[in-house]
């Protein structure tokens, strides 16, 4: 259980690009990074409007002279300081991720980046290579993967409690964009604009989350080929999709399906993952994240609860309060940021033993998400053809 004791003997000097006062996601980055005192927010380029960003940073307690007008100035000026930042989080629109991430790595910084990491597989591979050559990590904020019962499922599957995996059913299908809400909501406009999000809307914005959770639960499976059909039910969003269906074939013969949608009218969130084996199934739903359904053929359904002693050690180590008390998304994100900090520190110390089996959503997770979206778009644009996963 996490009890407030720092996992490191220091706090990493940290900055942000984006995440200002108008950001939908900036606050959860800051709240999660600062919760366990493993990061200290010292600098930032918080807004595309320099004056507004400076005022916002000062309101957070950041020194005015370390609230910069843009990320280039942030990286240059902080590199010249003996107390300059060691890590940066990128919470900007998707089309800027690649350039900022590359500049941060070249400046010798560890990076936490919103997904998607970039738009193309080629860009993702550049970042992966740069991360290795600079010996700096990239963490990707697949925040839902910080829930403990995801890791309970992973351990149960690895122990063979489900038998051979046959089916993985994934969905992330909410209804909040069932109408053209972007016409009134400026914070949503960029999400349906190809100039900012690239070739996909819900495949990249929603589908990559349950995809990564499934990868975390069943890391041994690899996608061989897939078929995707995508639709723009709100016609003004074309060519970007607001609904998509994907079928996947894995290397062990298992089948996967994904439904990602922003037009599932009436659904609050609709992110679910069901893993079906030859003996039993597991199901997790992010609207009830403290529970995991375990269904053995011919036996009553079991509901496993977060924080209980019958869970495995990995599922218990990041509890922040005892079982029966609900934990939520901020706690899940905090678990990821804690792990990002440990990985950054271990990388700087050259601790290969710790890093060998240390889990966190890394640059490879970001690369996989980009590759999956690219293959889905390729299949859909060919009329929902099966395509080899490449």
Short mmCIF file of C-alpha atoms in Angstrom, two decimals:
data_model
loop_
_atom_site.label_atom_id
_atom_site.label_comp_id
_atom_site.label_asym_id
_atom_site.label_seq_id
_atom_site.Cartn_x
_atom_site.Cartn_y
_atom_site.Cartn_z
CA UNK A 1 0.00 0.00 0.00
CA UNK A 2 1.17 3.53 -0.77
CA UNK A 3 1.40 5.31 2.58
CA UNK A 4 3.02 8.62 1.69
CA UNK A 5 6.63 7.52 1.96
CA UNK A 6 8.52 8.79 -1.08
CA UNK A 7 9.86 6.05 -3.36
CA UNK A 8 12.82 8.29 -4.21
CA UNK A 9 15.24 10.27 -2.08
CA UNK A 10 14.49 13.41 -4.10
CA UNK A 11 11.79 15.14 -6.09
CA UNK A 12 12.41 15.40 -9.82
CA UNK A 13 12.54 18.95 -11.17
CA UNK A 14 9.58 19.10 -13.52
CA UNK A 15 7.97 21.37 -16.10
CA UNK A 16 4.92 21.39 -18.34
CA UNK A 17 4.18 22.33 -21.92
CA UNK A 18 0.48 23.11 -22.22
CA UNK A 19 -2.00 22.22 -19.54
CA UNK A 20 -2.99 25.84 -18.91
CA UNK A 21 -6.18 27.33 -17.56
CA UNK A 22 -8.30 26.33 -20.56
CA UNK A 23 -6.93 22.78 -20.74
CA UNK A 24 -9.23 19.81 -20.11
CA UNK A 25 -6.37 17.60 -18.95
CA UNK A 26 -3.77 19.86 -17.34
CA UNK A 27 -5.11 19.65 -13.80
CA UNK A 28 -5.03 15.86 -13.59
CA UNK A 29 -1.41 15.90 -14.79
CA UNK A 30 -0.43 18.31 -12.03
CA UNK A 31 -2.52 16.70 -9.30
CA UNK A 32 -1.15 13.25 -10.15
CA UNK A 33 2.49 14.25 -10.53
CA UNK A 34 2.55 16.23 -7.30
CA UNK A 35 0.57 13.85 -5.10
CA UNK A 36 3.44 11.63 -3.96
CA UNK A 37 6.03 14.42 -3.89
CA UNK A 38 8.10 12.74 -6.58
CA UNK A 39 7.92 15.77 -8.88
CA UNK A 40 8.26 19.48 -8.15
CA UNK A 41 6.68 21.88 -10.66
CA UNK A 42 9.29 24.57 -11.33
CA UNK A 43 8.73 25.80 -14.88
CA UNK A 44 6.40 25.72 -17.85
CA UNK A 45 5.12 27.06 -21.14
CA UNK A 46 1.51 26.65 -20.14
CA UNK A 47 -0.39 28.39 -22.95
CA UNK A 48 -0.07 29.39 -26.58
CA UNK A 49 -0.91 32.91 -25.31
CA UNK A 50 2.30 33.86 -23.50
CA UNK A 51 0.78 36.44 -21.16
CA UNK A 52 -2.09 34.16 -20.20
CA UNK A 53 0.32 31.27 -19.67
CA UNK A 54 2.60 33.39 -17.48
CA UNK A 55 -0.31 34.55 -15.32
CA UNK A 56 -1.55 30.98 -14.98
CA UNK A 57 1.88 29.65 -14.02
CA UNK A 58 2.33 32.32 -11.38
CA UNK A 59 -1.09 31.42 -9.96
CA UNK A 60 0.24 27.86 -9.54
CA UNK A 61 3.24 29.13 -7.59
CA UNK A 62 5.77 28.93 -10.44
CA UNK A 63 8.29 31.77 -10.46
CA UNK A 64 7.38 34.37 -13.08
CA UNK A 65 10.79 34.19 -14.76
CA UNK A 66 10.29 30.44 -15.28
CA UNK A 67 6.93 30.84 -17.05
CA UNK A 68 8.06 30.85 -20.66
CA UNK A 69 6.32 31.93 -23.89
CA UNK A 70 6.97 28.66 -25.76
CA UNK A 71 8.54 25.26 -25.37
CA UNK A 72 11.71 26.19 -27.25
CA UNK A 73 12.46 28.97 -24.78
CA UNK A 74 11.53 26.70 -21.87
CA UNK A 75 14.00 24.00 -22.90
CA UNK A 76 16.80 26.46 -23.77
CA UNK A 77 16.56 28.57 -20.62
CA UNK A 78 16.11 25.64 -18.26
CA UNK A 79 19.12 23.84 -19.75
CA UNK A 80 21.25 26.87 -18.85
CA UNK A 81 20.23 26.75 -15.19
CA UNK A 82 22.03 24.61 -12.61
CA UNK A 83 18.60 23.85 -11.14
CA UNK A 84 16.88 23.38 -14.50
CA UNK A 85 14.08 20.89 -15.01
CA UNK A 86 14.86 17.19 -15.50
CA UNK A 87 11.48 16.11 -16.91
CA UNK A 88 8.57 17.63 -18.78
CA UNK A 89 4.96 16.70 -19.42
CA UNK A 90 3.34 17.50 -22.76
CA UNK A 91 -0.37 18.33 -22.57
CA UNK A 92 -0.97 20.04 -25.90
CA UNK A 93 -3.06 19.23 -29.01
CA UNK A 94 -2.00 16.07 -30.81
CA UNK A 95 -0.33 17.69 -33.82
CA UNK A 96 2.38 19.22 -31.61
CA UNK A 97 3.37 16.09 -29.66
CA UNK A 98 6.10 14.85 -31.99
CA UNK A 99 7.98 18.14 -32.30
CA UNK A 100 7.83 18.93 -28.59
CA UNK A 101 8.74 15.40 -27.53
CA UNK A 102 11.71 15.32 -29.89
CA UNK A 103 12.92 18.73 -28.70
CA UNK A 104 12.58 17.66 -25.06
CA UNK A 105 14.62 14.50 -25.61
CA UNK A 106 17.27 16.45 -27.51
CA UNK A 107 17.43 18.84 -24.54
CA UNK A 108 18.20 15.87 -22.28
CA UNK A 109 14.81 15.69 -20.58
CA UNK A 110 12.63 12.77 -19.61
CA UNK A 111 9.16 13.07 -21.15
CA UNK A 112 5.59 12.28 -20.15
CA UNK A 113 3.39 12.73 -23.21
CA UNK A 114 -0.31 12.67 -23.87
CA UNK A 115 -1.34 10.12 -26.44
CA UNK A 116 -1.09 9.79 -29.34
CA UNK A 117 2.66 10.11 -29.16
CA UNK A 118 2.62 11.30 -32.78
CA UNK A 119 0.79 10.67 -36.07
CA UNK A 120 2.97 8.20 -37.96
CA UNK A 121 4.89 5.02 -37.24
CA UNK A 122 8.00 6.64 -38.70
CA UNK A 123 7.75 9.52 -36.20
CA UNK A 124 7.18 7.11 -33.31
CA UNK A 125 10.26 5.13 -34.28
CA UNK A 126 12.31 8.33 -34.37
CA UNK A 127 11.20 9.07 -30.81
CA UNK A 128 11.91 5.52 -29.70
CA UNK A 129 15.44 5.68 -31.15
CA UNK A 130 16.05 9.12 -29.64
CA UNK A 131 14.83 7.96 -26.24
CA UNK A 132 17.38 5.13 -26.32
CA UNK A 133 20.28 7.25 -27.56
CA UNK A 134 19.60 10.02 -25.04
CA UNK A 135 18.98 7.47 -22.26
CA UNK A 136 15.75 9.24 -21.29
CA UNK A 137 12.35 7.67 -20.88
CA UNK A 138 9.08 8.52 -22.57
CA UNK A 139 6.00 7.79 -20.50
CA UNK A 140 2.60 7.84 -22.19
CA UNK A 141 -0.48 8.75 -20.17
CA UNK A 142 -2.70 5.75 -20.67
CA UNK A 143 -4.20 6.76 -17.36
CA UNK A 144 -6.78 3.99 -16.96
CA UNK A 145 -3.99 1.41 -16.84
CA UNK A 146 -3.07 2.73 -13.40
CA UNK A 147 -6.08 1.01 -11.84
CA UNK A 148 -4.97 -1.87 -9.66
CA UNK A 149 -7.47 -4.47 -10.86
CA UNK A 150 -6.02 -4.26 -14.37
CA UNK A 151 -2.90 -5.79 -12.85
CA UNK A 152 -4.91 -8.33 -10.88
CA UNK A 153 -6.30 -9.50 -14.22
CA UNK A 154 -2.80 -9.63 -15.72
CA UNK A 155 -1.54 -11.86 -12.92
CA UNK A 156 -4.56 -14.18 -13.09
CA UNK A 157 -4.14 -14.60 -16.84
CA UNK A 158 -0.40 -15.26 -16.49
CA UNK A 159 -1.15 -17.89 -13.83
CA UNK A 160 -3.36 -19.75 -16.31
CA UNK A 161 -6.61 -19.20 -14.40
CA UNK A 162 -8.49 -18.51 -17.66
CA UNK A 163 -6.74 -21.16 -19.72
CA UNK A 164 -5.82 -20.39 -23.30
CA UNK A 165 -7.12 -16.96 -24.33
CA UNK A 166 -9.73 -17.13 -27.09
CA UNK A 167 -11.50 -13.76 -27.27
CA UNK A 168 -10.71 -10.17 -26.21
CA UNK A 169 -13.66 -7.81 -26.44
CA UNK A 170 -12.87 -4.10 -26.04
CA UNK A 171 -14.96 -0.97 -26.22
CA UNK A 172 -14.83 2.72 -25.40
CA UNK A 173 -18.13 4.14 -26.53
CA UNK A 174 -19.61 7.24 -24.91
CA UNK A 175 -22.45 9.42 -26.17
CA UNK A 176 -21.31 12.95 -25.41
CA UNK A 177 -20.57 13.80 -29.05
CA UNK A 178 -23.75 12.30 -30.49
CA UNK A 179 -24.47 15.78 -31.82
CA UNK A 180 -22.11 18.35 -33.34
CA UNK A 181 -21.13 19.74 -29.93
CA UNK A 182 -17.87 21.06 -31.34
CA UNK A 183 -19.79 23.90 -32.98
CA UNK A 184 -20.33 25.41 -29.53
CA UNK A 185 -17.47 23.89 -27.50
CA UNK A 186 -14.08 25.26 -28.51
CA UNK A 187 -12.21 22.71 -26.39
CA UNK A 188 -13.73 19.94 -28.54
CA UNK A 189 -13.19 21.58 -31.94
CA UNK A 190 -9.57 20.52 -32.35
CA UNK A 191 -10.42 16.89 -31.57
CA UNK A 192 -12.42 16.59 -34.80
CA UNK A 193 -10.04 18.62 -36.98
CA UNK A 194 -7.54 16.57 -39.06
CA UNK A 195 -5.03 19.42 -38.84
CA UNK A 196 -4.75 18.82 -35.10
CA UNK A 197 -5.50 15.10 -34.65
CA UNK A 198 -4.25 13.54 -37.87
CA UNK A 199 -6.06 10.71 -39.67
CA UNK A 200 -8.39 9.57 -36.88
CA UNK A 201 -10.75 10.78 -34.17
CA UNK A 202 -12.23 8.01 -31.98
CA UNK A 203 -9.77 5.29 -33.01
CA UNK A 204 -6.88 7.32 -31.62
CA UNK A 205 -8.66 9.33 -28.94
CA UNK A 206 -10.68 6.47 -27.43
CA UNK A 207 -9.75 3.08 -28.89
CA UNK A 208 -6.10 3.18 -27.89
CA UNK A 209 -7.07 3.21 -24.19
CA UNK A 210 -8.78 -0.21 -24.02
CA UNK A 211 -6.25 -1.49 -26.54
CA UNK A 212 -3.44 -0.72 -24.10
CA UNK A 213 -5.37 -2.15 -21.15
CA UNK A 214 -5.80 -5.39 -23.11
CA UNK A 215 -2.08 -5.36 -23.92
CA UNK A 216 -1.36 -4.92 -20.21
CA UNK A 217 -3.65 -7.79 -19.25
CA UNK A 218 -2.46 -10.17 -21.99
CA UNK A 219 1.03 -8.96 -22.98
CA UNK A 220 2.00 -12.23 -24.64
CA UNK A 221 -0.46 -11.85 -27.53
CA UNK A 222 0.44 -10.06 -30.75
CA UNK A 223 -1.95 -8.79 -33.42
CA UNK A 224 -1.39 -10.55 -36.76
CA UNK A 225 -3.98 -8.73 -38.86
CA UNK A 226 -7.06 -6.56 -38.49
CA UNK A 227 -10.10 -5.23 -40.29
CA UNK A 228 -11.67 -1.84 -39.57
CA UNK A 229 -14.86 -0.08 -40.60
CA UNK A 230 -15.34 3.53 -39.57
CA UNK A 231 -18.21 5.99 -39.89
CA UNK A 232 -18.84 9.74 -39.59
CA UNK A 233 -22.42 9.86 -38.29
CA UNK A 234 -22.07 13.60 -37.69
CA UNK A 235 -21.31 14.37 -41.33
CA UNK A 236 -19.34 17.56 -40.66
CA UNK A 237 -16.64 15.43 -39.01
CA UNK A 238 -15.74 13.57 -42.19
CA UNK A 239 -13.18 12.36 -43.08
CA UNK A 240 -12.64 11.71 -39.36
CA UNK A 241 -14.75 8.96 -37.80
CA UNK A 242 -16.93 9.29 -34.71
CA UNK A 243 -17.64 5.55 -34.66
CA UNK A 244 -15.53 2.52 -35.61
CA UNK A 245 -15.53 -1.27 -35.40
CA UNK A 246 -12.32 -3.30 -35.53
CA UNK A 247 -11.76 -7.06 -35.72
CA UNK A 248 -8.32 -8.40 -34.81
CA UNK A 249 -6.67 -11.79 -35.15
CA UNK A 250 -3.90 -12.63 -32.67
CA UNK A 251 -0.88 -14.83 -33.15
CA UNK A 252 -2.32 -17.66 -31.00
CA UNK A 253 -5.54 -17.78 -33.02
CA UNK A 254 -7.53 -15.68 -30.55
CA UNK A 255 -9.88 -13.01 -31.87
CA UNK A 256 -10.32 -9.46 -30.65
CA UNK A 257 -12.99 -6.86 -31.28
CA UNK A 258 -13.10 -3.13 -30.61
CA UNK A 259 -16.01 -0.70 -30.68
CA UNK A 260 -14.99 2.89 -30.20
CA UNK A 261 -17.59 5.61 -30.49
CA UNK A 262 -18.45 9.15 -29.44
CA UNK A 263 -22.07 8.79 -30.59
CA UNK A 264 -23.30 5.99 -28.29
CA UNK A 265 -26.25 8.10 -27.13
CA UNK A 266 -26.95 7.78 -23.41
CA UNK A 267 -23.65 6.09 -22.51
CA UNK A 268 -21.60 7.87 -19.87
CA UNK A 269 -18.25 6.31 -20.75
CA UNK A 270 -18.66 2.74 -21.94
CA UNK A 271 -15.08 1.56 -21.62
CA UNK A 272 -15.03 -2.18 -20.99
CA UNK A 273 -12.56 -5.01 -21.52
CA UNK A 274 -13.58 -8.67 -21.45
CA UNK A 275 -10.97 -11.42 -21.77
CA UNK A 276 -12.41 -14.87 -22.51
CA UNK A 277 -10.38 -18.03 -21.98
CA UNK A 278 -11.15 -21.70 -22.37
CA UNK A 279 -11.97 -22.05 -18.65
CA UNK A 280 -13.06 -18.62 -17.43
CA UNK A 281 -13.49 -14.93 -18.28
CA UNK A 282 -12.56 -11.59 -16.74
CA UNK A 283 -14.33 -8.28 -17.29
CA UNK A 284 -13.41 -4.76 -16.18
CA UNK A 285 -15.52 -1.61 -16.65
CA UNK A 286 -14.05 1.81 -15.97
CA UNK A 287 -17.33 3.13 -14.52
CA UNK A 288 -16.88 0.53 -11.75
CA UNK A 289 -13.08 0.46 -11.65
CA UNK A 290 -12.75 -0.98 -8.15
CA UNK A 291 -14.36 -4.26 -9.22
CA UNK A 292 -13.27 -7.09 -11.51
CA UNK A 293 -15.73 -9.77 -12.66
CA UNK A 294 -14.31 -13.30 -12.59
CA UNK A 295 -16.58 -15.85 -14.26
CA UNK A 296 -15.68 -19.54 -14.20
CA UNK A 297 -17.78 -21.80 -16.41
CA UNK A 298 -20.34 -23.64 -14.27
CA UNK A 299 -19.69 -21.58 -11.11
CA UNK A 300 -21.26 -18.46 -9.58
CA UNK A 301 -19.88 -15.10 -10.71
CA UNK A 302 -17.19 -13.67 -8.42
CA UNK A 303 -16.74 -9.91 -8.00
CA UNK A 304 -13.19 -9.16 -6.90
CA UNK A 305 -12.86 -5.90 -4.96
CA UNK A 306 -9.90 -3.54 -4.86
CA UNK A 307 -7.89 -3.53 -1.65
CA UNK A 308 -8.82 -7.01 -0.42
CA UNK A 309 -6.26 -9.46 0.92
CA UNK A 310 -7.22 -12.20 -1.55
CA UNK A 311 -5.76 -10.18 -4.45
CA UNK A 312 -2.19 -10.66 -5.67
CA UNK A 313 0.65 -8.48 -4.41
CA UNK A 314 0.93 -6.44 -7.62
CA UNK A 315 -2.73 -5.42 -7.35
CA UNK A 316 -2.28 -4.38 -3.72
CA UNK A 317 0.97 -2.44 -3.84
CA UNK A 318 -0.58 0.76 -5.21
CA UNK A 319 -3.66 0.91 -3.00
CA UNK A 320 -3.96 4.32 -1.38
CA UNK A 321 -6.70 3.45 1.09
CA UNK A 322 -8.13 0.20 2.39
CA UNK A 323 -10.73 -1.86 0.55
CA UNK A 324 -14.31 -0.66 0.58
CA UNK A 325 -13.33 2.94 -0.08
CA UNK A 326 -13.59 3.91 -3.75
CA UNK A 327 -10.52 5.05 -5.62
CA UNK A 328 -10.80 6.84 -8.95
CA UNK A 329 -9.04 8.24 -11.99
CA UNK A 330 -6.83 10.69 -10.10
CA UNK A 331 -5.44 7.81 -8.05
CA UNK A 332 -4.85 5.75 -11.21
CA UNK A 333 -2.97 8.64 -12.84
CA UNK A 334 -0.97 9.18 -9.64
CA UNK A 335 0.10 5.54 -9.77
CA UNK A 336 1.41 6.10 -13.30
CA UNK A 337 3.25 9.31 -12.41
CA UNK A 338 4.83 7.58 -9.42
CA UNK A 339 6.05 4.85 -11.78
CA UNK A 340 7.28 7.40 -14.33
CA UNK A 341 9.37 9.03 -11.59
CA UNK A 342 10.86 5.72 -10.45
CA UNK A 343 11.71 4.80 -14.06
CA UNK A 344 13.31 8.21 -14.69
CA UNK A 345 15.42 7.97 -11.56
CA UNK A 346 16.45 4.39 -12.30
CA UNK A 347 17.39 5.34 -15.87
CA UNK A 348 19.56 8.21 -14.65
CA UNK A 349 21.28 5.87 -12.19
CA UNK A 350 21.72 3.15 -14.79
CA UNK A 351 19.72 0.68 -12.70
CA UNK A 352 19.06 -1.92 -15.40
CA UNK A 353 18.02 -4.52 -12.83
CA UNK A 354 15.06 -2.45 -11.64
CA UNK A 355 14.08 -1.43 -15.16
CA UNK A 356 14.18 -4.96 -16.58
CA UNK A 357 10.73 -5.96 -15.34
CA UNK A 358 9.40 -2.56 -14.26
CA UNK A 359 5.99 -1.85 -15.80
CA UNK A 360 4.83 1.55 -17.03
CA UNK A 361 3.28 2.82 -20.29
CA UNK A 362 6.49 3.51 -22.18
CA UNK A 363 7.56 4.61 -25.65
CA UNK A 364 6.78 1.13 -27.00
CA UNK A 365 3.19 1.51 -25.76
CA UNK A 366 3.02 4.82 -27.61
CA UNK A 367 4.46 3.26 -30.76
CA UNK A 368 1.95 0.41 -30.59
CA UNK A 369 -0.97 2.84 -30.35
CA UNK A 370 0.24 4.82 -33.36
CA UNK A 371 0.77 1.61 -35.35
CA UNK A 372 -2.69 0.29 -34.47
CA UNK A 373 -4.42 3.50 -35.58
CA UNK A 374 -2.43 3.57 -38.82
CA UNK A 375 -3.42 -0.01 -39.64
CA UNK A 376 -7.08 0.67 -38.77
CA UNK A 377 -7.17 3.69 -41.05
CA UNK A 378 -5.44 1.72 -43.83
CA UNK A 379 -8.02 -1.06 -43.55
CA UNK A 380 -11.01 1.30 -43.41
CA UNK A 381 -9.80 3.33 -46.37
CA UNK A 382 -9.57 0.10 -48.40
CA UNK A 383 -13.22 -0.67 -47.73
CA UNK A 384 -12.76 -2.60 -44.48
CA UNK A 385 -10.22 -5.07 -45.88
CA UNK A 386 -8.21 -7.40 -43.70
CA UNK A 387 -4.65 -6.01 -43.52
CA UNK A 388 -1.52 -7.54 -42.09
CA UNK A 389 -0.46 -5.71 -38.93
CA UNK A 390 2.69 -3.88 -39.93
#
